[in-house]
Amino acid sequence: MSTKSFFLEQSLYDYLCKQSLREPDVLRRLREETAQSSMARMQIAPEQGQFMQWLIRLMGARRGIEVGVFTGYSSLCAALAMPEDGYLLACDVSEAWTDVARRYWVQAGVAEKIELRLAPATRTLDTELGTGLAGSYDYAFIDADKTNYIAYYERCLELLRPGGVILVDNVLWSGAVADAANQEEDTVALRAFNEYLHGDERIDLSMLPLADGLSLCRKR
Ligand code: CA
């Protein structure tokens, strides 16, 4: 939902960005182009993108999955952080949004690392599982329709190797998850998803108050 860490005061958020962001020019240009769109809030925050790059490098991840590409900011972050032989399976259903993403993947010279599949992500992930790729991925990033989060999570968990990490976006939903009076469909879905993760003994869990809330799930 938010494009930045919503709970920080503006002045503190500005300080955080000023003293930590090292956003490459190509990512800044993509962010500025996306900001012109009415759906700009669907893009992840730059401090989150940089954190994901940090994590990908720490893990030495070479194979990733992204569920929900939008205009490609997070996939571009991931591809830039992965080694030359890195591979990112990018799942989305929107040709229009991913056309923007593809343009920037090419500009950044990482297009060959990313395979875009335009289809419902559950179908794409089932295909991966059906072709014997369970346990073959290092990380996954889930940032798509909230009502399907559990379905995406279950498939990604199976596709990950032990020690692999799933990152899940928007788990704090601008604070709405903690407001019991908010019964909006996505809020209810995210609340149920967070509870599901909390009780899942197959993972080590950390819910970070970064950007709009990011849950880290390490497969045991
Ligand atoms: Ca998001």
XYZ file of C-alpha atoms and ligand atoms in Angstrom:
221
model
C 0.000 0.000 0.000
C 2.414 2.672 1.170
C 5.485 3.459 -0.851
C 7.475 4.307 2.252
C 7.802 3.437 5.921
C 4.435 4.968 6.779
C 4.821 5.119 10.546
C 7.927 7.316 10.512
C 7.516 11.065 10.675
C 8.440 12.687 7.383
C 11.563 14.367 8.767
C 12.864 11.101 10.222
C 11.991 9.190 7.054
C 13.863 11.787 4.998
C 16.861 11.383 7.283
C 16.773 7.587 6.947
C 16.731 7.871 3.162
C 19.392 10.574 3.049
C 21.794 8.602 5.222
C 21.233 5.136 3.774
C 19.820 5.103 0.247
C 22.252 4.383 -2.574
C 19.694 4.135 -5.322
C 21.209 3.635 -8.776
C 20.097 6.056 -11.477
C 18.088 3.424 -13.371
C 16.031 2.597 -10.270
C 15.443 6.268 -9.539
C 14.204 6.842 -13.087
C 11.851 3.861 -12.853
C 10.526 5.129 -9.509
C 9.934 8.581 -10.956
C 8.117 7.184 -13.990
C 5.974 4.932 -11.794
C 5.128 7.880 -9.546
C 3.202 9.406 -12.478
C 0.797 6.446 -12.449
C -2.421 6.310 -10.463
C -1.280 2.981 -9.002
C 2.093 4.315 -7.821
C 1.376 3.187 -4.260
C 1.795 -0.420 -5.460
C 5.514 0.099 -5.829
C 7.779 -0.922 -2.989
C 9.699 1.753 -1.109
C 13.319 2.375 -2.149
C 14.629 1.559 1.337
C 12.845 -1.773 1.050
C 14.374 -2.462 -2.357
C 17.811 -1.770 -0.963
C 17.142 -4.064 1.994
C 16.076 -6.856 -0.375
C 19.293 -6.404 -2.336
C 21.261 -6.575 0.888
C 19.511 -9.810 1.835
C 19.940 -11.373 -1.606
C 23.675 -10.624 -1.478
C 23.959 -11.909 2.092
C 22.292 -15.162 1.056
C 24.238 -15.448 -2.177
C 20.854 -16.081 -3.808
C 20.944 -17.088 -7.484
C 17.376 -18.270 -8.041
C 14.383 -16.191 -7.056
C 10.648 -15.942 -7.557
C 8.591 -12.787 -7.640
C 4.812 -12.927 -7.323
C 3.506 -9.531 -8.435
C 5.836 -7.549 -10.685
C 3.922 -4.291 -11.332
C 6.349 -1.860 -13.024
C 9.373 -3.844 -11.922
C 11.106 -1.918 -9.155
C 11.581 -4.935 -6.859
C 12.508 -7.332 -9.673
C 15.070 -4.835 -10.951
C 16.524 -4.535 -7.444
C 16.727 -8.321 -7.218
C 18.263 -8.838 -10.644
C 20.894 -6.155 -9.997
C 21.840 -7.881 -6.731
C 22.067 -11.392 -8.168
C 25.183 -12.790 -9.850
C 25.600 -12.982 -13.642
C 24.012 -16.442 -13.744
C 21.121 -15.356 -11.507
C 17.566 -16.285 -12.473
C 14.352 -14.583 -11.449
C 10.960 -16.077 -12.274
C 8.664 -13.061 -12.479
C 4.911 -13.703 -12.216
C 2.262 -11.168 -13.120
C -0.969 -10.860 -15.101
C -0.653 -7.308 -16.430
C 0.968 -6.801 -19.803
C 0.708 -3.011 -19.485
C 2.538 -2.748 -16.168
C 5.185 -5.315 -17.026
C 5.899 -3.542 -20.335
C 7.312 -0.749 -18.178
C 9.263 -3.301 -16.134
C 10.744 -4.920 -19.233
C 11.900 -1.599 -20.603
C 13.913 -0.963 -17.427
C 15.267 -4.522 -17.213
C 16.730 -3.942 -20.672
C 18.095 -0.489 -19.788
C 19.790 -1.918 -16.706
C 21.276 -4.830 -18.674
C 19.611 -7.522 -16.537
C 16.803 -8.653 -18.862
C 18.500 -11.998 -19.477
C 18.265 -12.840 -15.768
C 14.486 -12.421 -15.638
C 11.813 -14.686 -17.082
C 8.407 -13.027 -17.109
C 5.341 -15.268 -17.149
C 2.051 -13.545 -17.750
C -0.450 -15.898 -16.109
C -2.074 -16.357 -12.714
C 0.865 -16.973 -10.378
C -0.696 -20.047 -8.766
C -0.692 -21.672 -12.207
C 2.920 -20.669 -12.919
C 4.096 -21.936 -9.530
C 2.159 -25.193 -9.943
C 3.911 -25.669 -13.283
C 7.270 -25.222 -11.558
C 6.321 -27.790 -8.931
C 5.019 -30.122 -11.632
C 8.345 -30.027 -13.458
C 10.293 -31.151 -10.396
C 11.592 -27.775 -9.254
C 10.558 -28.131 -5.603
C 13.452 -27.173 -3.321
C 15.336 -25.399 -6.113
C 14.826 -21.709 -5.283
C 16.710 -19.511 -2.812
C 14.122 -16.834 -2.180
C 10.675 -15.585 -3.116
C 9.005 -12.199 -2.854
C 5.214 -12.145 -2.550
C 3.556 -8.818 -3.348
C 0.301 -9.421 -5.217
C -3.439 -9.818 -4.526
C -3.746 -10.196 -0.771
C -6.588 -12.729 -0.773
C -4.299 -15.282 -2.460
C -1.308 -14.805 -0.157
C -1.655 -18.204 1.539
C -1.867 -19.959 -1.849
C 1.275 -18.171 -3.069
C 3.090 -18.770 0.190
C 2.412 -22.521 0.245
C 3.684 -22.951 -3.302
C 6.750 -20.775 -2.758
C 7.610 -22.617 0.451
C 7.629 -25.886 -1.464
C 9.771 -24.402 -4.233
C 12.368 -23.109 -1.730
C 15.387 -25.017 -0.525
C 15.816 -25.430 3.227
C 17.336 -22.142 4.449
C 15.613 -20.258 1.646
C 13.659 -17.110 2.458
C 10.205 -15.852 1.521
C 9.608 -12.115 1.853
C 5.997 -11.006 2.065
C 4.973 -7.428 1.447
C 2.277 -5.193 2.975
C 1.773 -7.280 6.105
C 1.030 -4.159 8.200
C -1.282 -2.640 5.525
C -0.764 0.951 6.711
C -1.749 -0.157 10.200
C -5.203 -1.409 9.186
C -4.483 -4.978 10.350
C -4.380 -3.764 13.969
C -7.700 -1.944 13.681
C -10.390 -4.519 14.535
C -13.073 -2.215 13.117
C -11.524 -2.515 9.654
C -13.213 -5.489 7.971
C -12.238 -4.653 4.403
C -11.514 -7.800 2.364
C -7.775 -7.281 1.917
C -7.331 -6.297 5.555
C -9.139 -9.439 6.723
C -7.029 -11.554 4.350
C -3.756 -10.050 5.579
C -4.786 -10.509 9.211
C -5.528 -14.188 8.559
C -2.271 -14.564 6.642
C -0.211 -13.033 9.470
C -1.841 -15.397 11.944
C -1.137 -18.316 9.611
C 2.571 -17.429 9.458
C 2.795 -16.929 13.208
C 1.625 -20.499 13.776
C 3.705 -22.079 11.017
C 6.464 -24.217 12.559
C 8.041 -24.879 9.168
C 9.652 -21.440 9.184
C 11.669 -19.009 11.289
C 9.661 -15.787 11.254
C 10.409 -12.105 11.553
C 7.904 -9.326 10.835
C 9.782 -6.141 10.055
C 8.169 -2.724 10.385
C 9.857 -1.711 7.147
C 7.894 0.227 4.533
C 4.351 -1.248 4.705
C 5.492 -4.218 6.805
C 7.676 -7.017 5.486
C 7.586 -10.562 6.859
C 10.701 -12.700 6.512
C 10.146 -16.442 6.513
C 13.178 -18.715 6.566
C 12.388 -22.285 5.585
C 13.602 -24.714 8.232
Ca 3.314 -4.045 -2.096
